[in-house]
Short mmCIF file of C-alpha atoms in Angstrom, two decimals:
data_model
loop_
_atom_site.label_atom_id
_atom_site.label_comp_id
_atom_site.label_asym_id
_atom_site.label_seq_id
_atom_site.Cartn_x
_atom_site.Cartn_y
_atom_site.Cartn_z
CA MET W 34 -95.11 -112.42 -39.37
CA ALA W 35 -92.03 -114.53 -39.87
CA GLU W 36 -89.84 -111.43 -39.49
CA ALA W 37 -91.44 -110.47 -36.17
CA ASN W 38 -91.05 -114.03 -34.91
CA ALA W 39 -87.40 -114.07 -36.02
CA LEU W 40 -86.80 -110.81 -34.17
CA ILE W 41 -88.23 -112.32 -30.97
CA VAL W 42 -85.93 -115.35 -31.31
CA LEU W 43 -82.99 -113.03 -32.03
CA ALA W 44 -83.88 -111.00 -28.93
CA MET W 45 -83.77 -114.12 -26.76
CA ALA W 46 -80.27 -114.86 -28.08
CA GLN W 47 -79.20 -111.25 -27.54
CA ALA W 48 -80.51 -111.30 -23.98
CA SER W 49 -78.74 -114.57 -23.19
CA LEU W 50 -75.48 -112.93 -24.29
CA GLY W 51 -76.12 -109.97 -21.97
CA GLY W 52 -77.47 -107.55 -24.55
CA LEU W 53 -80.72 -106.64 -22.82
CA ASP W 54 -81.01 -103.23 -24.48
CA THR W 55 -80.40 -104.73 -27.92
CA ALA W 56 -82.91 -107.49 -27.14
CA ALA W 57 -85.49 -104.88 -26.18
CA GLU W 58 -84.86 -103.01 -29.43
CA SER W 59 -85.43 -106.22 -31.42
CA CYS W 60 -88.70 -106.81 -29.57
CA GLU W 61 -89.79 -103.22 -30.12
CA ARG W 62 -89.29 -103.74 -33.86
CA ALA W 63 -91.28 -107.00 -33.67
CA VAL W 64 -94.10 -105.14 -31.90
CA GLU W 65 -94.12 -102.51 -34.65
CA LEU W 66 -94.23 -105.14 -37.40
CA ALA W 67 -97.04 -107.06 -35.71
CA ARG W 68 -99.00 -103.88 -35.03
CA THR W 69 -98.66 -102.76 -38.64
CA ALA W 70 -99.84 -106.17 -39.85
CA GLY W 71 -102.75 -106.16 -37.38
CA ASP W 72 -101.57 -109.42 -35.79
CA ARG W 73 -102.62 -108.96 -32.16
CA THR W 74 -101.37 -112.39 -31.12
CA MET W 75 -97.86 -111.71 -32.39
CA GLU W 76 -97.97 -108.19 -30.99
CA ARG W 77 -98.85 -109.55 -27.55
CA LEU W 78 -96.09 -112.15 -27.77
CA ALA W 79 -93.52 -109.52 -28.79
CA MET W 80 -94.68 -107.28 -25.95
CA GLN W 81 -94.39 -110.17 -23.49
CA HIS W 82 -90.75 -110.67 -24.48
CA LEU W 83 -90.13 -106.92 -24.49
CA ALA W 84 -91.50 -106.59 -20.97
CA ARG W 85 -89.28 -109.47 -19.79
CA HIS W 86 -86.14 -107.86 -21.23
CA GLN W 87 -87.10 -104.48 -19.75
CA ALA W 88 -87.59 -106.07 -16.33
CA ASP W 89 -84.34 -108.01 -16.54
CA ALA W 90 -82.57 -104.72 -17.28
CA GLY W 91 -84.22 -103.11 -14.24
CA ASN W 92 -86.29 -100.73 -16.36
CA TRP W 93 -89.25 -101.13 -14.03
CA HIS W 94 -91.45 -98.31 -15.36
CA GLN W 95 -91.10 -99.52 -18.94
CA ALA W 96 -91.63 -103.16 -17.97
CA LEU W 97 -94.77 -102.30 -16.02
CA ALA W 98 -96.18 -100.19 -18.86
CA THR W 99 -95.46 -102.86 -21.48
CA ALA W 100 -96.85 -105.73 -19.40
CA THR W 101 -99.96 -103.75 -18.45
CA GLN W 102 -100.61 -102.81 -22.07
CA ALA W 103 -100.20 -106.41 -23.24
CA LEU W 104 -102.45 -107.72 -20.45
CA ALA W 105 -105.17 -105.30 -21.58
CA PHE W 106 -105.30 -106.79 -25.10
CA ASP W 107 -108.06 -109.17 -24.16
CA ASP W 108 -109.95 -110.45 -21.17
CA ARG W 109 -108.57 -113.92 -20.63
CA SER W 110 -109.74 -114.15 -17.03
CA ASP W 111 -111.55 -117.40 -17.77
CA ILE W 112 -108.57 -118.97 -19.57
CA ALA W 113 -105.10 -119.30 -18.08
CA ASP W 114 -102.40 -119.27 -20.71
CA ILE W 115 -98.62 -119.16 -20.53
CA PRO W 116 -98.12 -115.66 -22.02
CA HIS W 117 -100.70 -114.31 -19.56
CA VAL W 118 -98.88 -115.92 -16.64
CA LEU W 119 -95.53 -114.56 -17.84
CA LEU W 120 -96.95 -111.06 -18.22
CA LEU W 121 -98.39 -111.19 -14.70
CA MET W 122 -94.95 -112.21 -13.41
CA VAL W 123 -93.25 -109.28 -15.12
CA LYS W 124 -95.93 -106.94 -13.82
CA GLY W 125 -95.44 -108.24 -10.28
CA GLU W 126 -91.65 -108.00 -10.48
CA ALA W 127 -91.86 -104.47 -11.90
CA LEU W 128 -94.22 -103.37 -9.14
CA LEU W 129 -91.82 -104.78 -6.55
CA GLY W 130 -88.95 -103.01 -8.29
CA LEU W 131 -90.89 -99.76 -8.04
CA GLY W 132 -91.53 -100.30 -4.33
CA ASP W 133 -95.19 -101.33 -4.47
CA GLN W 134 -94.79 -104.42 -2.30
CA ALA W 135 -98.48 -105.20 -1.77
CA GLU W 136 -99.52 -105.00 -5.43
CA GLY W 137 -96.35 -106.76 -6.61
CA ILE W 138 -97.03 -109.67 -4.26
CA LYS W 139 -100.66 -109.76 -5.39
CA GLN W 140 -99.66 -109.99 -9.08
CA LEU W 141 -97.02 -112.67 -8.44
CA ASP W 142 -99.51 -114.71 -6.43
CA LEU W 143 -102.05 -114.39 -9.24
CA ALA W 144 -99.41 -115.52 -11.75
CA ALA W 145 -98.50 -118.50 -9.57
CA ARG W 146 -102.15 -119.52 -9.06
CA GLU W 147 -102.87 -119.32 -12.80
CA ALA W 148 -99.73 -121.33 -13.57
CA GLU W 149 -100.70 -123.94 -11.00
CA SER W 150 -104.27 -124.15 -12.30
CA CYS W 151 -103.21 -124.80 -15.90
CA GLY W 152 -100.35 -127.18 -15.08
CA TYR W 153 -97.59 -124.77 -16.12
CA GLU W 154 -95.19 -126.03 -13.46
CA ASP W 155 -92.13 -124.10 -14.68
CA GLY W 156 -94.14 -120.90 -14.47
CA ALA W 157 -95.44 -121.82 -11.03
CA VAL W 158 -91.91 -122.47 -9.77
CA ARG W 159 -90.67 -119.18 -11.20
CA ALA W 160 -93.60 -117.10 -9.90
CA LEU W 161 -93.50 -118.72 -6.47
CA GLY W 162 -89.72 -118.26 -6.33
CA ALA W 163 -90.14 -114.54 -7.03
CA LEU W 164 -92.92 -114.41 -4.45
CA LEU W 165 -90.68 -116.07 -1.85
CA ARG W 166 -87.95 -113.51 -2.49
CA ALA W 167 -90.48 -110.77 -1.79
CA THR W 168 -92.13 -112.34 1.22
CA PRO W 169 -90.90 -115.53 2.89
CA ASP W 170 -94.02 -117.48 3.77
CA ALA W 171 -94.48 -121.11 4.81
CA GLU W 172 -97.54 -121.64 2.59
CA VAL W 173 -95.79 -120.15 -0.44
CA GLN W 174 -92.73 -122.30 0.31
CA ALA W 175 -94.93 -125.41 0.43
CA ARG W 176 -96.55 -124.49 -2.91
CA HIS W 177 -93.11 -123.84 -4.41
CA ASP W 178 -91.77 -127.17 -3.19
CA ALA W 179 -94.84 -129.01 -4.54
CA ALA W 180 -94.57 -127.31 -7.95
CA LEU W 181 -90.84 -128.06 -8.07
CA ALA W 182 -91.52 -131.72 -7.23
CA ARG W 183 -94.13 -131.93 -10.01
CA LEU W 184 -91.73 -130.28 -12.46
CA THR W 185 -88.79 -132.52 -11.65
CA ALA W 186 -91.01 -135.63 -11.77
CA ARG W 187 -91.76 -134.82 -15.42
CA THR W 188 -88.10 -134.70 -16.47
#
């Protein structure tokens, strides 16, 4: 699975240089390789990155489909993990991009709560920031500020 992992890293570099479509293509290839090898963990990781690049490019339908498919891989409702949080964020952003305000906010709030519960402060800040852009709210702002304070205290 070294090739799939290398493609994911390459995709991150491509995306940082503005090549979101190329990054998505690299992730799609990584998904194919992982799927062929039967490596569900790598497949989920590649799909997480694919969904992020699709969302960043404004391809909301694709991002939603990819994130939803990756979230369905396993029931991790009792365990909060970073890829799960990131997939929930993409799903929420995609739903907002498609005009489903209520469900998008619900998914972003779920992502933020999971990030907060597992101490993933960067994820909490990002999810709460996206949530604030969708719906300015004093409680969400307080949670965002607290997560940001915890994050900056660590650095």
